[in-house]
Amino acid sequence: MTGLSDEILQKLLNAKDSDDDDFKKILDEMYQTYKIKNKKYGDSFNITHQLFGVSNGVARILEKTLRCVQIVLFDPDDDETLEDNLQDIANYCVMLIKNIRKFKNLRKPKNEELELRYSQYINEGD
């Protein structure tokens, strides 16, 4: 069995470079979206993180994920695209990682009532 021809190998390497460029382009778009939305909405993600802890960021990610499910299943006619929501999820993930590193002492909600309500909600079906 012979190895890959130089031509095939070069095509594979070029495809990888193209994929890397595409990945970088998406990250650049995400950063621009982050800056625009942070300016538009203020520092709401960081503020709510400080008030409610990590669960706030996870809740936002879950909301966007459920929105993606709705878009995929029902293809609603509205302004939000699947790609927009996926980009929001990715940005929320990065923002949450940033906050976890920055606010290490805020991994749990400050308000114990939030934990209690969550536990009650989870156990409702039992």
Coordinates of N, CA and C in Angstrom, one line a residue:
M1 N 0.8 -1.2 0.0 CA 0.0 0.0 0.0 C 0.9 1.2 0.0
T2 N 0.6 2.1 -0.9 CA 1.4 3.3 -1.0 C 0.8 4.4 -0.1
G3 N 1.6 5.4 0.2 CA 1.1 6.5 1.0 C 0.3 7.5 0.2
L4 N -0.2 8.5 0.8 CA -1.0 9.5 0.1 C -0.1 10.2 -0.9
S5 N -0.7 10.5 -2.0 CA 0.1 11.2 -3.0 C 0.3 12.7 -2.5
D6 N 1.3 13.3 -3.0 CA 1.6 14.7 -2.6 C 0.4 15.6 -2.9
E7 N -0.3 15.3 -4.0 CA -1.4 16.2 -4.4 C -2.6 16.0 -3.4
I8 N -2.9 14.8 -3.0 CA -4.0 14.5 -2.0 C -3.6 15.1 -0.7
L9 N -2.3 14.9 -0.3 CA -1.9 15.4 1.0 C -2.0 17.0 1.0
Q10 N -1.6 17.6 -0.1 CA -1.7 19.1 -0.1 C -3.1 19.5 0.0
K11 N -4.0 18.8 -0.7 CA -5.5 19.2 -0.6 C -6.0 19.1 0.8
L12 N -5.6 18.0 1.5 CA -6.0 17.8 2.9 C -5.4 18.9 3.8
L13 N -4.2 19.3 3.6 CA -3.6 20.4 4.3 C -4.2 21.7 4.1
N14 N -4.6 22.0 2.8 CA -5.3 23.2 2.4 C -6.7 23.3 3.1
A15 N -7.3 22.1 3.1 CA -8.7 22.0 3.7 C -8.6 22.4 5.2
K16 N -7.5 21.8 5.8 CA -7.3 22.1 7.3 C -7.1 23.6 7.5
D17 N -6.3 24.2 6.6 CA -6.0 25.7 6.7 C -7.3 26.4 6.5
S18 N -8.2 26.0 5.6 CA -9.4 26.7 5.3 C -10.4 26.5 6.5
D19 N -10.4 25.3 7.1 CA -11.2 25.1 8.3 C -10.7 26.0 9.5
D20 N -9.4 26.1 9.6 CA -8.8 27.0 10.7 C -9.3 28.4 10.4
D21 N -9.2 28.8 9.2 CA -9.6 30.2 8.8 C -11.1 30.4 9.1
D22 N -11.9 29.4 8.8 CA -13.3 29.5 9.1 C -13.6 29.6 10.6
F23 N -12.9 28.8 11.3 CA -13.0 28.8 12.8 C -12.7 30.2 13.4
K24 N -11.6 30.7 12.9 CA -11.1 32.0 13.4 C -12.1 33.1 13.0
K25 N -12.7 33.0 11.8 CA -13.7 34.0 11.3 C -14.9 34.0 12.3
I26 N -15.4 32.8 12.6 CA -16.5 32.6 13.5 C -16.2 33.2 14.9
L27 N -15.0 32.9 15.4 CA -14.6 33.5 16.7 C -14.6 35.0 16.6
D28 N -14.1 35.6 15.5 CA -14.1 37.0 15.4 C -15.5 37.6 15.3
E29 N -16.4 36.9 14.6 CA -17.8 37.3 14.6 C -18.4 37.3 16.0
M30 N -18.1 36.2 16.7 CA -18.6 36.1 18.1 C -18.1 37.3 19.0
Y31 N -16.9 37.6 18.8 CA -16.3 38.7 19.6 C -17.0 40.0 19.3
Q32 N -17.3 40.3 18.0 CA -18.0 41.5 17.6 C -19.4 41.5 18.2
T33 N -20.1 40.4 18.1 CA -21.4 40.3 18.7 C -21.4 40.5 20.2
Y34 N -20.4 39.9 20.8 CA -20.2 40.1 22.3 C -20.1 41.6 22.6
K35 N -19.2 42.3 21.9 CA -19.0 43.8 22.1 C -20.3 44.6 21.9
I36 N -21.0 44.3 20.8 CA -22.2 45.0 20.5 C -23.3 44.8 21.5
K37 N -23.5 43.5 21.9 CA -24.6 43.2 22.9 C -24.2 43.7 24.3
N38 N -23.0 43.6 24.6 CA -22.6 44.1 25.9 C -22.8 45.6 26.0
K39 N -22.5 46.3 24.9 CA -22.8 47.8 24.9 C -24.3 48.1 24.9
K40 N -25.0 47.3 24.2 CA -26.5 47.5 24.1 C -27.2 47.1 25.4
Y41 N -26.8 46.0 26.1 CA -27.5 45.6 27.3 C -26.8 45.9 28.6
G42 N -25.6 46.6 28.5 CA -24.9 46.8 29.7 C -24.2 45.6 30.2
D43 N -23.8 45.6 31.4 CA -23.1 44.5 32.0 C -24.0 43.5 32.7
S44 N -25.1 43.2 32.1 CA -26.2 42.4 32.8 C -25.7 41.0 33.1
F45 N -24.9 40.4 32.2 CA -24.5 39.0 32.5 C -23.6 39.0 33.8
N46 N -22.6 39.9 33.9 CA -21.7 39.9 35.0 C -22.5 40.3 36.3
I47 N -23.4 41.3 36.2 CA -24.2 41.7 37.4 C -25.0 40.5 37.9
T48 N -25.7 39.9 37.0 CA -26.6 38.8 37.4 C -25.7 37.6 37.9
H49 N -24.6 37.4 37.4 CA -23.7 36.4 37.9 C -23.3 36.7 39.3
Q50 N -23.0 37.9 39.6 CA -22.6 38.3 41.0 C -23.8 38.1 41.9
L51 N -25.0 38.4 41.4 CA -26.2 38.2 42.3 C -26.6 36.8 42.5
F52 N -26.5 36.0 41.4 CA -27.1 34.6 41.5 C -26.1 33.5 41.3
G53 N -24.9 33.8 41.0 CA -23.9 32.8 40.8 C -23.9 32.1 39.4
V54 N -23.2 31.0 39.4 CA -23.1 30.2 38.1 C -24.4 29.8 37.5
S55 N -25.4 29.5 38.4 CA -26.7 29.0 37.9 C -27.3 30.0 36.9
N56 N -27.1 31.3 37.1 CA -27.6 32.3 36.2 C -27.1 32.1 34.7
G57 N -25.8 31.9 34.6 CA -25.2 31.7 33.3 C -25.7 30.4 32.7
V58 N -25.8 29.3 33.5 CA -26.2 28.0 33.0 C -27.7 28.1 32.5
A59 N -28.5 28.9 33.3 CA -29.9 29.1 32.9 C -30.0 29.8 31.5
R60 N -29.2 30.8 31.3 CA -29.2 31.5 30.0 C -28.8 30.5 28.9
I61 N -27.8 29.7 29.1 CA -27.4 28.7 28.1 C -28.5 27.7 27.8
L62 N -29.2 27.3 28.9 CA -30.3 26.4 28.7 C -31.4 27.0 27.9
E63 N -31.8 28.2 28.2 CA -32.8 28.9 27.5 C -32.5 29.0 26.0
K64 N -31.3 29.3 25.7 CA -30.9 29.4 24.3 C -30.9 28.0 23.6
T65 N -30.5 27.0 24.4 CA -30.4 25.7 23.9 C -31.9 25.2 23.6
L66 N -32.8 25.5 24.5 CA -34.2 25.1 24.2 C -34.8 25.9 23.0
R67 N -34.3 27.1 22.8 CA -34.7 27.9 21.7 C -34.2 27.3 20.4
C68 N -33.0 26.7 20.4 CA -32.5 26.0 19.3 C -33.3 24.8 18.9
V69 N -33.7 24.1 20.0 CA -34.6 22.9 19.7 C -35.9 23.4 19.1
Q70 N -36.5 24.4 19.5 CA -37.7 25.0 18.9 C -37.5 25.3 17.4
I71 N -36.4 25.9 17.1 CA -36.0 26.3 15.7 C -35.9 25.1 14.9
V72 N -35.1 24.1 15.4 CA -34.9 22.9 14.6 C -36.2 22.1 14.4
L73 N -37.0 22.0 15.4 CA -38.2 21.2 15.3 C -39.3 21.8 14.5
F74 N -39.5 23.1 14.7 CA -40.7 23.8 14.2 C -40.4 24.9 13.2
D75 N -39.1 25.2 13.0 CA -38.7 26.2 12.0 C -39.6 27.5 12.0
P76 N -39.7 28.2 13.1 CA -40.6 29.3 13.2 C -40.1 30.5 12.3
D77 N -41.1 31.2 11.8 CA -40.8 32.4 11.0 C -40.5 33.6 11.9
D78 N -39.3 33.8 12.3 CA -39.0 35.0 13.0 C -37.6 35.4 12.8
D79 N -37.1 36.4 13.5 CA -35.8 37.0 13.2 C -34.7 36.1 13.7
E80 N -34.9 35.3 14.7 CA -33.8 34.5 15.3 C -33.5 33.3 14.4
T81 N -32.2 33.2 14.0 CA -31.8 32.0 13.3 C -31.1 31.0 14.3
L82 N -31.0 29.8 13.8 CA -30.3 28.8 14.6 C -28.8 29.3 14.8
E83 N -28.2 29.8 13.8 CA -26.8 30.2 13.9 C -26.7 31.4 15.0
D84 N -27.6 32.3 15.0 CA -27.6 33.4 16.0 C -27.7 32.8 17.4
N85 N -28.6 31.9 17.6 CA -28.7 31.3 18.9 C -27.5 30.5 19.3
L86 N -26.9 29.7 18.4 CA -25.7 29.0 18.7 C -24.6 29.9 19.0
Q87 N -24.5 31.0 18.3 CA -23.4 32.0 18.6 C -23.6 32.6 20.0
D88 N -24.9 32.9 20.4 CA -25.2 33.4 21.7 C -24.8 32.3 22.8
I89 N -25.1 31.1 22.5 CA -24.7 30.0 23.5 C -23.2 30.0 23.7
A90 N -22.5 30.0 22.5 CA -21.0 30.0 22.6 C -20.5 31.2 23.4
N91 N -21.0 32.4 23.1 CA -20.6 33.6 23.9 C -20.9 33.4 25.4
Y92 N -22.1 32.9 25.7 CA -22.5 32.7 27.1 C -21.5 31.8 27.8
C93 N -21.1 30.7 27.1 CA -20.2 29.8 27.6 C -18.8 30.4 27.9
V94 N -18.3 31.2 27.0 CA -17.1 31.9 27.2 C -17.2 32.9 28.4
M95 N -18.3 33.7 28.4 CA -18.6 34.6 29.5 C -18.6 33.9 30.8
L96 N -19.3 32.8 30.9 CA -19.4 32.0 32.1 C -18.1 31.5 32.6
I97 N -17.3 31.0 31.7 CA -15.9 30.6 32.0 C -15.1 31.7 32.6
K98 N -15.2 32.9 32.0 CA -14.5 34.1 32.4 C -15.0 34.4 33.8
N99 N -16.3 34.4 34.1 CA -16.8 34.8 35.4 C -16.4 33.7 36.5
I100 N -16.4 32.5 36.1 CA -16.0 31.4 37.1 C -14.6 31.7 37.5
R101 N -13.7 32.0 36.6 CA -12.3 32.3 36.9 C -12.2 33.6 37.7
K102 N -13.0 34.6 37.4 CA -12.9 35.9 38.0 C -13.5 35.9 39.4
F103 N -14.7 35.3 39.5 CA -15.4 35.3 40.8 C -15.5 33.9 41.4
K104 N -14.3 33.3 41.7 CA -14.3 32.0 42.2 C -15.2 31.7 43.4
N105 N -15.4 32.7 44.2 CA -16.3 32.5 45.4 C -17.7 32.5 45.1
L106 N -18.1 32.7 43.8 CA -19.6 32.8 43.5 C -20.0 31.6 42.7
R107 N -19.5 30.4 43.0 CA -19.9 29.2 42.3 C -21.3 28.8 42.6
K108 N -21.8 29.1 43.7 CA -23.2 28.7 44.1 C -24.0 30.0 44.3
P109 N -25.3 29.9 44.1 CA -26.2 31.1 44.3 C -26.0 31.6 45.7
K110 N -26.0 32.9 45.9 CA -25.9 33.5 47.2 C -27.2 33.3 47.9
N111 N -28.3 33.2 47.2 CA -29.6 33.1 47.8 C -30.0 31.6 48.0
E112 N -30.0 31.1 49.2 CA -30.3 29.7 49.4 C -31.8 29.4 49.0
E113 N -32.6 30.4 48.9 CA -34.0 30.1 48.5 C -34.0 29.7 47.0
L114 N -33.1 30.2 46.2 CA -33.0 29.7 44.8 C -32.7 28.2 44.8
E115 N -31.8 27.8 45.6 CA -31.5 26.3 45.6 C -32.7 25.5 46.1
L116 N -33.4 26.0 47.1 CA -34.5 25.3 47.6 C -35.6 25.2 46.5
R117 N -35.9 26.3 45.8 CA -36.9 26.3 44.8 C -36.5 25.3 43.6
Y118 N -35.2 25.3 43.3 CA -34.8 24.4 42.3 C -35.0 23.0 42.7
S119 N -34.6 22.7 43.9 CA -34.8 21.3 44.5 C -36.2 20.9 44.5
Q120 N -37.1 21.8 44.8 CA -38.5 21.5 44.8 C -39.0 21.3 43.4
Y121 N -38.6 22.1 42.5 CA -39.0 22.0 41.1 C -38.5 20.6 40.5
I122 N -37.3 20.2 40.8 CA -36.8 19.0 40.3 C -37.5 17.8 40.9
N123 N -37.9 17.9 42.2 CA -38.6 16.8 42.9 C -40.1 16.8 42.7
E124 N -40.7 17.7 42.0 CA -42.1 17.8 41.8 C -42.7 16.5 41.2
G125 N -41.9 15.9 40.3 CA -42.5 14.7 39.6 C -42.3 13.5 40.4
D126 N -41.7 13.5 41.5 CA -41.5 12.3 42.3 C -42.7 11.9 43.1

